[in-house]
């Protein structure tokens, strides 16, 4: 439906200040954090409260208008890419903290509240909200729920799904569903887990209750320097085998180290093949003990040097390079493309060797940062979109890396979601039966498939096309390995 | 065919489907008391057993559903690891598949998480005879909808769990329990709340008969430091936790009706002068015969929370609280997707589902 028509319909139920129809202004919403895909929406609706969300959904239901929910627009898989005939439902105006309950250590918030602002609002109570995606300054809790966002502390503190305890969800059918409960139990099937990570295809979250955790008494970081990626990987395995769960354990390979060091001067050794940053938190006595253990385990696994941050200032400095890794890599090249596969950690050596080979084959540089504790690998492919054909080549390389992840028993997305980006790879990771079931489950909440249509779960026809392409290229790696 | 070993189960489901005969899915059959009455021909998963894959340094184990919980725990223990949700109400023969389908979480629930927090992937046989896999064997995975966690607590009404991948955790180096005499249940719970708001390594907090117990787990140095700050009498290897986890504690043993009430921890404990066992740092309250269904229903209606008739209830009627009508409609639609002929554990959760 064209913008003028949409505007006319929505003006019947919503004030003009809640609508964006200007052609230039609509451009603001044409993409999310994955800017390679762009499409201006027909109309943007900015509801200010739950009633307006429900009113907007009612119009969409009655007129069969596609709805794309949007939080901060920082997503990296094109999950919030608009539908040309539909609306973007931006929840950014619903950004109030509704209730902070220190006694039960929960906060009830509106979906447009940013991730970081929850922690800021409860800082004075010694509490915080654990999941910390790198976009936490801008990304919203509603978007985090849609994508089941992660961060660097997932191994110890979990993803969004582990930290959200209740939701109020407006459905396209006009209901306001209360899912989960503050009492830690809820009757019936576990709809809460189903809703988290459903990429805006099952309902619009209008309220979320999240868990708050006490800020650890102490946090310290160790940097291990290695001559091979394998040694670094072995060190991570040794730490975990010893019974220590680090708050975060991050690996960077040489290209990533060099880029970060040139950008922020974190004191990284630019000749190292890999570094590990291992953060331990908890009670001071425990952290001190664990720091010593990690130091020993890194050395036993051939670390060439180890640096323990002496104070909080140095801890921040060590982290600054890792935190700036993406923009740092961005300085090396006009564009970069971030991949989000997860692999069993034991396959790391094999996967990185194969990525190196593919990088040579495609003539595109790749830098790797790795959430080493939970196996979530972020290869960053460097390319130049101005050169004809490079973007296509980059996307193809990305797809090969994802298929590699599936081949070693991993998954195509650890924390960014499928969106439009990885929809082709969904055909490889899941069977026809499984994808068909996903569609059927989605229809339990959205019978007309109006919520974020075309995202996350490919149709059978699309996979038939995708499959043909892959057979043609003959590049499906490890076809004989089970992919559970 | 990668699912060949499940052929007998597939056949059994096909046959039942053909004549629309209900199946009563059973692991070890040790928890038949739970839920509404069981109807249908038993379908045993006893032969669907064994650890499929276990790499301790990945913190992930993949196991067939008919594997005994004790057997799995032994294997994990040999590698210094454990199941974070401490599967409760298990007796010899209780299976891991049953534990996932029931969705019971142990005393560490508020601190380490509930069952679904540890489920990473599942292999499922649906009521229409399809075998599918969801999730995976890695800790971070957001591809596809979370069907694996949807199965937790579904009482076998959506599908037959064939295999499950679980995140495991390291067994703590050291553990102790602090016993504090606190006469009043509400005072105990507010002490729990106060402690949980601080960075202490609390992994369980319970109250019974004027005694609060707080379990601390971690490195010895860390636990000792916290124990000093909290106070109370320190005991190592307190059998209490195992007794309440297995429900072998005398509180549960008189054969009467056992009711489970879950409420926000800060909600005052109802009828604290009658037998009540408080767990989950205050969020879970167990009641016995002495406290009636009607009055418990009234208190949850008034103060929030949920009532479940856990043992020895009238199982011809509902034993679980009902979701609101909109949510119930979705439950029915899900049932139709996973089990269109309604042959899997029909009515075990709710009448007509």
PDB file of C-alpha atoms in Angstrom, chain A residues 99 101 103-106 125-127 147-148 150-152 154-156 159 161-162 171 173 175-178 181-191 193-194 196-199 201-202 211 214-217 237-238 240-245 282-283 285-286 289-290 340 342-347 371 373-374 376 409-418 426 429-431 433-434 436-445 447 456-457 482-484, chain B residues 2 53 55-59 62 79 81 109-111 113-114 116-118 121-123 126 130-147 149-155 157-158 163-165 167 169-171 173 190 192-194 196-201 217-223 225-226 260 262-267 280 283 305-306 308 320-324 326-327 329-335 337-338 349-350 353:
ATOM      1  CA  UNK A  99       9.019  -0.093  38.119  1.00  0.00           C
ATOM      2  CA  UNK A 101      11.812  -3.524  42.592  1.00  0.00           C
ATOM      3  CA  UNK A 103      13.705  -6.363  46.938  1.00  0.00           C
ATOM      4  CA  UNK A 104      12.814  -8.917  44.262  1.00  0.00           C
ATOM      5  CA  UNK A 105      15.640  -7.693  42.018  1.00  0.00           C
ATOM      6  CA  UNK A 106      13.496  -7.073  38.971  1.00  0.00           C
ATOM      7  CA  UNK A 125      21.256  -0.063  44.258  1.00  0.00           C
ATOM      8  CA  UNK A 126      24.361  -2.103  43.436  1.00  0.00           C
ATOM      9  CA  UNK A 127      22.418  -3.953  40.733  1.00  0.00           C
ATOM     10  CA  UNK A 147      16.733 -11.142  18.752  1.00  0.00           C
ATOM     11  CA  UNK A 148      17.644 -12.914  22.030  1.00  0.00           C
ATOM     12  CA  UNK A 150      23.904 -11.755  23.791  1.00  0.00           C
ATOM     13  CA  UNK A 151      27.137  -9.983  24.598  1.00  0.00           C
ATOM     14  CA  UNK A 152      30.534 -10.841  26.034  1.00  0.00           C
ATOM     15  CA  UNK A 154      26.901 -14.891  28.097  1.00  0.00           C
ATOM     16  CA  UNK A 155      28.824 -17.924  29.259  1.00  0.00           C
ATOM     17  CA  UNK A 156      28.420 -16.945  32.899  1.00  0.00           C
ATOM     18  CA  UNK A 159      21.582 -14.453  26.937  1.00  0.00           C
ATOM     19  CA  UNK A 161      16.303 -15.487  27.322  1.00  0.00           C
ATOM     20  CA  UNK A 162      17.945 -16.197  30.680  1.00  0.00           C
ATOM     21  CA  UNK A 171      -0.814  -9.792  19.439  1.00  0.00           C
ATOM     22  CA  UNK A 173      -5.257 -10.717  16.892  1.00  0.00           C
ATOM     23  CA  UNK A 175      -5.016  -9.701  22.667  1.00  0.00           C
ATOM     24  CA  UNK A 176      -2.670  -8.503  25.353  1.00  0.00           C
ATOM     25  CA  UNK A 177      -0.855 -11.646  26.422  1.00  0.00           C
ATOM     26  CA  UNK A 178       0.848 -11.907  29.778  1.00  0.00           C
ATOM     27  CA  UNK A 181       5.670 -14.405  35.711  1.00  0.00           C
ATOM     28  CA  UNK A 182       7.496 -12.590  38.457  1.00  0.00           C
ATOM     29  CA  UNK A 183       6.995 -15.629  40.676  1.00  0.00           C
ATOM     30  CA  UNK A 184       9.459 -17.654  38.550  1.00  0.00           C
ATOM     31  CA  UNK A 185       6.710 -20.061  37.419  1.00  0.00           C
ATOM     32  CA  UNK A 186       3.915 -19.698  34.903  1.00  0.00           C
ATOM     33  CA  UNK A 187       1.136 -22.093  33.928  1.00  0.00           C
ATOM     34  CA  UNK A 188       0.899 -23.896  30.595  1.00  0.00           C
ATOM     35  CA  UNK A 189       3.451 -24.227  27.841  1.00  0.00           C
ATOM     36  CA  UNK A 190       6.609 -22.181  28.036  1.00  0.00           C
ATOM     37  CA  UNK A 191       5.621 -19.302  25.753  1.00  0.00           C
ATOM     38  CA  UNK A 193      11.169 -18.904  25.692  1.00  0.00           C
ATOM     39  CA  UNK A 194       9.244 -19.141  22.434  1.00  0.00           C
ATOM     40  CA  UNK A 196      12.319 -14.459  23.063  1.00  0.00           C
ATOM     41  CA  UNK A 197      14.284 -14.566  19.812  1.00  0.00           C
ATOM     42  CA  UNK A 198      11.182 -14.823  17.620  1.00  0.00           C
ATOM     43  CA  UNK A 199      12.399 -11.834  15.577  1.00  0.00           C
ATOM     44  CA  UNK A 201       7.141 -12.568  14.135  1.00  0.00           C
ATOM     45  CA  UNK A 202       4.879 -13.539  17.024  1.00  0.00           C
ATOM     46  CA  UNK A 211      16.149  -9.842  36.241  1.00  0.00           C
ATOM     47  CA  UNK A 214      24.166  -7.653  42.122  1.00  0.00           C
ATOM     48  CA  UNK A 215      27.248  -5.959  40.699  1.00  0.00           C
ATOM     49  CA  UNK A 216      30.174  -8.281  41.458  1.00  0.00           C
ATOM     50  CA  UNK A 217      32.389  -7.130  44.287  1.00  0.00           C
ATOM     51  CA  UNK A 237      39.446 -25.384  27.284  1.00  0.00           C
ATOM     52  CA  UNK A 238      41.917 -25.780  30.150  1.00  0.00           C
ATOM     53  CA  UNK A 240      36.877 -24.393  31.712  1.00  0.00           C
ATOM     54  CA  UNK A 241      38.060 -27.920  32.527  1.00  0.00           C
ATOM     55  CA  UNK A 242      39.514 -26.559  35.757  1.00  0.00           C
ATOM     56  CA  UNK A 243      36.035 -25.520  36.870  1.00  0.00           C
ATOM     57  CA  UNK A 244      36.404 -21.782  36.345  1.00  0.00           C
ATOM     58  CA  UNK A 245      33.673 -19.939  34.450  1.00  0.00           C
ATOM     59  CA  UNK A 282      32.953 -12.354  42.063  1.00  0.00           C
ATOM     60  CA  UNK A 283      34.134 -12.185  45.651  1.00  0.00           C
ATOM     61  CA  UNK A 285      39.176 -13.760  47.564  1.00  0.00           C
ATOM     62  CA  UNK A 286      37.764 -16.030  44.858  1.00  0.00           C
ATOM     63  CA  UNK A 289      42.600 -17.333  43.519  1.00  0.00           C
ATOM     64  CA  UNK A 290      41.198 -17.731  39.998  1.00  0.00           C
ATOM     65  CA  UNK A 340      27.948 -14.439  13.596  1.00  0.00           C
ATOM     66  CA  UNK A 342      28.844 -20.382  16.641  1.00  0.00           C
ATOM     67  CA  UNK A 343      31.047 -23.464  16.697  1.00  0.00           C
ATOM     68  CA  UNK A 344      32.008 -26.045  19.281  1.00  0.00           C
ATOM     69  CA  UNK A 345      35.222 -24.540  20.612  1.00  0.00           C
ATOM     70  CA  UNK A 346      37.209 -27.698  19.844  1.00  0.00           C
ATOM     71  CA  UNK A 347      36.687 -27.013  16.117  1.00  0.00           C
ATOM     72  CA  UNK A 371      33.590 -14.985  22.210  1.00  0.00           C
ATOM     73  CA  UNK A 373      33.825 -19.112  26.112  1.00  0.00           C
ATOM     74  CA  UNK A 374      30.616 -19.811  24.261  1.00  0.00           C
ATOM     75  CA  UNK A 376      30.496 -17.455  19.086  1.00  0.00           C
ATOM     76  CA  UNK A 409      28.181 -28.934  14.484  1.00  0.00           C
ATOM     77  CA  UNK A 410      27.624 -25.246  15.103  1.00  0.00           C
ATOM     78  CA  UNK A 411      24.992 -22.739  14.069  1.00  0.00           C
ATOM     79  CA  UNK A 412      24.611 -19.861  11.632  1.00  0.00           C
ATOM     80  CA  UNK A 413      23.793 -17.299  14.279  1.00  0.00           C
ATOM     81  CA  UNK A 414      24.866 -17.035  17.890  1.00  0.00           C
ATOM     82  CA  UNK A 415      23.368 -13.683  18.783  1.00  0.00           C
ATOM     83  CA  UNK A 416      22.542 -11.484  15.778  1.00  0.00           C
ATOM     84  CA  UNK A 417      19.519 -13.382  14.516  1.00  0.00           C
ATOM     85  CA  UNK A 418      18.623 -14.656  11.063  1.00  0.00           C
ATOM     86  CA  UNK A 426      18.431 -21.618   7.344  1.00  0.00           C
ATOM     87  CA  UNK A 429      20.622 -25.856   9.030  1.00  0.00           C
ATOM     88  CA  UNK A 430      17.031 -27.086   9.153  1.00  0.00           C
ATOM     89  CA  UNK A 431      15.049 -29.686   7.227  1.00  0.00           C
ATOM     90  CA  UNK A 433       9.840 -30.550   8.220  1.00  0.00           C
ATOM     91  CA  UNK A 434      11.537 -28.335  10.767  1.00  0.00           C
ATOM     92  CA  UNK A 436       7.439 -26.070   8.118  1.00  0.00           C
ATOM     93  CA  UNK A 437       6.919 -26.523  11.841  1.00  0.00           C
ATOM     94  CA  UNK A 438       8.422 -23.089  12.513  1.00  0.00           C
ATOM     95  CA  UNK A 439       5.877 -21.564  10.141  1.00  0.00           C
ATOM     96  CA  UNK A 440       3.049 -23.479  11.802  1.00  0.00           C
ATOM     97  CA  UNK A 441       4.145 -22.365  15.286  1.00  0.00           C
ATOM     98  CA  UNK A 442       4.371 -18.777  14.140  1.00  0.00           C
ATOM     99  CA  UNK A 443       0.814 -19.013  12.815  1.00  0.00           C
ATOM    100  CA  UNK A 444      -0.384 -19.927  16.306  1.00  0.00           C
ATOM    101  CA  UNK A 445       0.293 -16.285  17.185  1.00  0.00           C
ATOM    102  CA  UNK A 447      -2.383 -16.568  11.596  1.00  0.00           C
ATOM    103  CA  UNK A 456      13.983 -15.543   9.891  1.00  0.00           C
ATOM    104  CA  UNK A 457      12.276 -18.623   8.423  1.00  0.00           C
ATOM    105  CA  UNK A 482      25.192 -34.485  11.312  1.00  0.00           C
ATOM    106  CA  UNK A 483      24.251 -30.935  12.044  1.00  0.00           C
ATOM    107  CA  UNK A 484      22.536 -31.136  15.415  1.00  0.00           C
TER     108      UNK A 484
ATOM    109  CA  UNK B   2      19.879 -40.568  10.684  1.00  0.00           C
ATOM    110  CA  UNK B  53      28.175 -36.961  23.180  1.00  0.00           C
ATOM    111  CA  UNK B  55      32.821 -32.932  25.849  1.00  0.00           C
ATOM    112  CA  UNK B  56      33.420 -31.531  29.330  1.00  0.00           C
ATOM    113  CA  UNK B  57      35.428 -28.559  28.052  1.00  0.00           C
ATOM    114  CA  UNK B  58      32.492 -27.491  25.850  1.00  0.00           C
ATOM    115  CA  UNK B  59      30.203 -27.620  28.911  1.00  0.00           C
ATOM    116  CA  UNK B  62      23.876 -34.695  24.612  1.00  0.00           C
ATOM    117  CA  UNK B  79      34.391 -34.919  35.164  1.00  0.00           C
ATOM    118  CA  UNK B  81      30.566 -31.209  36.444  1.00  0.00           C
ATOM    119  CA  UNK B 109      16.492 -22.007  40.590  1.00  0.00           C
ATOM    120  CA  UNK B 110      16.711 -18.274  41.468  1.00  0.00           C
ATOM    121  CA  UNK B 111      20.499 -18.298  41.429  1.00  0.00           C
ATOM    122  CA  UNK B 113      18.446 -20.782  36.580  1.00  0.00           C
ATOM    123  CA  UNK B 114      15.588 -23.128  35.798  1.00  0.00           C
ATOM    124  CA  UNK B 116      14.979 -24.307  30.305  1.00  0.00           C
ATOM    125  CA  UNK B 117      17.985 -22.142  31.078  1.00  0.00           C
ATOM    126  CA  UNK B 118      20.125 -25.251  30.587  1.00  0.00           C
ATOM    127  CA  UNK B 121      18.796 -28.471  21.823  1.00  0.00           C
ATOM    128  CA  UNK B 122      16.325 -31.266  21.423  1.00  0.00           C
ATOM    129  CA  UNK B 123      15.423 -34.138  19.130  1.00  0.00           C
ATOM    130  CA  UNK B 126       5.858 -35.192  17.195  1.00  0.00           C
ATOM    131  CA  UNK B 130       7.938 -36.562  12.420  1.00  0.00           C
ATOM    132  CA  UNK B 131      11.393 -36.522  13.972  1.00  0.00           C
ATOM    133  CA  UNK B 132      12.969 -33.105  14.113  1.00  0.00           C
ATOM    134  CA  UNK B 133      15.790 -31.274  15.830  1.00  0.00           C
ATOM    135  CA  UNK B 134      15.776 -27.792  17.265  1.00  0.00           C
ATOM    136  CA  UNK B 135      18.445 -25.730  18.939  1.00  0.00           C
ATOM    137  CA  UNK B 136      21.834 -27.381  18.927  1.00  0.00           C
ATOM    138  CA  UNK B 137      24.916 -28.276  20.903  1.00  0.00           C
ATOM    139  CA  UNK B 138      26.367 -24.825  21.370  1.00  0.00           C
ATOM    140  CA  UNK B 139      25.651 -22.343  24.126  1.00  0.00           C
ATOM    141  CA  UNK B 140      24.844 -19.383  21.918  1.00  0.00           C
ATOM    142  CA  UNK B 141      22.362 -20.149  19.187  1.00  0.00           C
ATOM    143  CA  UNK B 142      19.482 -18.037  17.937  1.00  0.00           C
ATOM    144  CA  UNK B 143      18.702 -19.776  14.632  1.00  0.00           C
ATOM    145  CA  UNK B 144      15.012 -20.637  14.405  1.00  0.00           C
ATOM    146  CA  UNK B 145      12.306 -20.372  17.053  1.00  0.00           C
ATOM    147  CA  UNK B 146      13.118 -21.846  20.451  1.00  0.00           C
ATOM    148  CA  UNK B 147      11.206 -25.108  20.168  1.00  0.00           C
ATOM    149  CA  UNK B 149      12.862 -24.698  25.442  1.00  0.00           C
ATOM    150  CA  UNK B 150       9.150 -24.812  24.588  1.00  0.00           C
ATOM    151  CA  UNK B 151       9.275 -28.526  25.436  1.00  0.00           C
ATOM    152  CA  UNK B 152      10.376 -27.884  29.017  1.00  0.00           C
ATOM    153  CA  UNK B 153       7.436 -28.477  31.325  1.00  0.00           C
ATOM    154  CA  UNK B 154       5.129 -29.427  28.448  1.00  0.00           C
ATOM    155  CA  UNK B 155       4.407 -32.788  30.153  1.00  0.00           C
ATOM    156  CA  UNK B 157       1.740 -33.048  25.484  1.00  0.00           C
ATOM    157  CA  UNK B 158       3.574 -31.585  22.490  1.00  0.00           C
ATOM    158  CA  UNK B 163      17.377 -36.616  22.885  1.00  0.00           C
ATOM    159  CA  UNK B 164      18.410 -33.445  24.619  1.00  0.00           C
ATOM    160  CA  UNK B 165      21.552 -31.297  24.700  1.00  0.00           C
ATOM    161  CA  UNK B 167      24.562 -26.990  29.235  1.00  0.00           C
ATOM    162  CA  UNK B 169      28.243 -26.398  34.979  1.00  0.00           C
ATOM    163  CA  UNK B 170      31.373 -27.102  36.981  1.00  0.00           C
ATOM    164  CA  UNK B 171      30.778 -28.696  40.345  1.00  0.00           C
ATOM    165  CA  UNK B 173      35.062 -26.671  44.643  1.00  0.00           C
ATOM    166  CA  UNK B 190      13.521 -10.647  53.629  1.00  0.00           C
ATOM    167  CA  UNK B 192      17.249 -13.911  51.701  1.00  0.00           C
ATOM    168  CA  UNK B 193      16.272 -10.978  49.521  1.00  0.00           C
ATOM    169  CA  UNK B 194      18.788  -8.745  51.204  1.00  0.00           C
ATOM    170  CA  UNK B 196      20.715 -12.055  47.101  1.00  0.00           C
ATOM    171  CA  UNK B 197      20.948  -8.357  46.314  1.00  0.00           C
ATOM    172  CA  UNK B 198      24.598  -8.507  47.303  1.00  0.00           C
ATOM    173  CA  UNK B 199      27.381 -10.291  45.449  1.00  0.00           C
ATOM    174  CA  UNK B 200      27.514 -13.368  47.675  1.00  0.00           C
ATOM    175  CA  UNK B 201      27.810 -16.849  46.103  1.00  0.00           C
ATOM    176  CA  UNK B 217      29.060 -22.498  46.616  1.00  0.00           C
ATOM    177  CA  UNK B 218      32.333 -21.564  44.973  1.00  0.00           C
ATOM    178  CA  UNK B 219      35.986 -21.478  45.836  1.00  0.00           C
ATOM    179  CA  UNK B 220      36.781 -22.102  49.483  1.00  0.00           C
ATOM    180  CA  UNK B 221      38.264 -18.647  49.928  1.00  0.00           C
ATOM    181  CA  UNK B 222      35.219 -16.945  48.424  1.00  0.00           C
ATOM    182  CA  UNK B 223      32.691 -19.019  50.338  1.00  0.00           C
ATOM    183  CA  UNK B 225      34.652 -14.766  53.138  1.00  0.00           C
ATOM    184  CA  UNK B 226      30.907 -14.679  52.424  1.00  0.00           C
ATOM    185  CA  UNK B 260       3.063 -25.893  45.503  1.00  0.00           C
ATOM    186  CA  UNK B 262       4.999 -19.877  43.600  1.00  0.00           C
ATOM    187  CA  UNK B 263       4.951 -16.189  44.414  1.00  0.00           C
ATOM    188  CA  UNK B 264       7.168 -13.187  44.126  1.00  0.00           C
ATOM    189  CA  UNK B 265       9.638 -13.561  47.040  1.00  0.00           C
ATOM    190  CA  UNK B 266       8.437 -10.364  48.714  1.00  0.00           C
ATOM    191  CA  UNK B 267       4.812 -11.585  48.942  1.00  0.00           C
ATOM    192  CA  UNK B 280      13.885 -20.660  46.030  1.00  0.00           C
ATOM    193  CA  UNK B 283       9.573 -17.722  45.638  1.00  0.00           C
ATOM    194  CA  UNK B 305       1.321 -16.188  42.060  1.00  0.00           C
ATOM    195  CA  UNK B 306       0.287 -19.684  41.048  1.00  0.00           C
ATOM    196  CA  UNK B 308      -0.289 -26.267  41.705  1.00  0.00           C
ATOM    197  CA  UNK B 320      -2.731 -26.604  37.515  1.00  0.00           C
ATOM    198  CA  UNK B 321      -3.817 -22.988  37.402  1.00  0.00           C
ATOM    199  CA  UNK B 322      -5.298 -22.059  34.044  1.00  0.00           C
ATOM    200  CA  UNK B 323      -3.660 -19.464  31.811  1.00  0.00           C
ATOM    201  CA  UNK B 324      -5.942 -16.630  30.716  1.00  0.00           C
ATOM    202  CA  UNK B 326      -6.070 -15.740  25.115  1.00  0.00           C
ATOM    203  CA  UNK B 327      -3.011 -17.689  26.260  1.00  0.00           C
ATOM    204  CA  UNK B 329      -6.183 -20.464  22.894  1.00  0.00           C
ATOM    205  CA  UNK B 330      -2.526 -20.394  21.874  1.00  0.00           C
ATOM    206  CA  UNK B 331      -1.833 -23.525  23.931  1.00  0.00           C
ATOM    207  CA  UNK B 332      -4.543 -25.342  21.982  1.00  0.00           C
ATOM    208  CA  UNK B 333      -3.185 -24.148  18.657  1.00  0.00           C
ATOM    209  CA  UNK B 334       0.289 -25.328  19.600  1.00  0.00           C
ATOM    210  CA  UNK B 335      -1.142 -28.687  20.565  1.00  0.00           C
ATOM    211  CA  UNK B 337       0.542 -28.143  15.413  1.00  0.00           C
ATOM    212  CA  UNK B 338       2.610 -30.689  17.327  1.00  0.00           C
ATOM    213  CA  UNK B 349      -1.795 -30.955  31.768  1.00  0.00           C
ATOM    214  CA  UNK B 350      -5.295 -29.573  31.244  1.00  0.00           C
ATOM    215  CA  UNK B 353      -5.542 -30.326  25.849  1.00  0.00           C
TER     216      UNK B 353
END
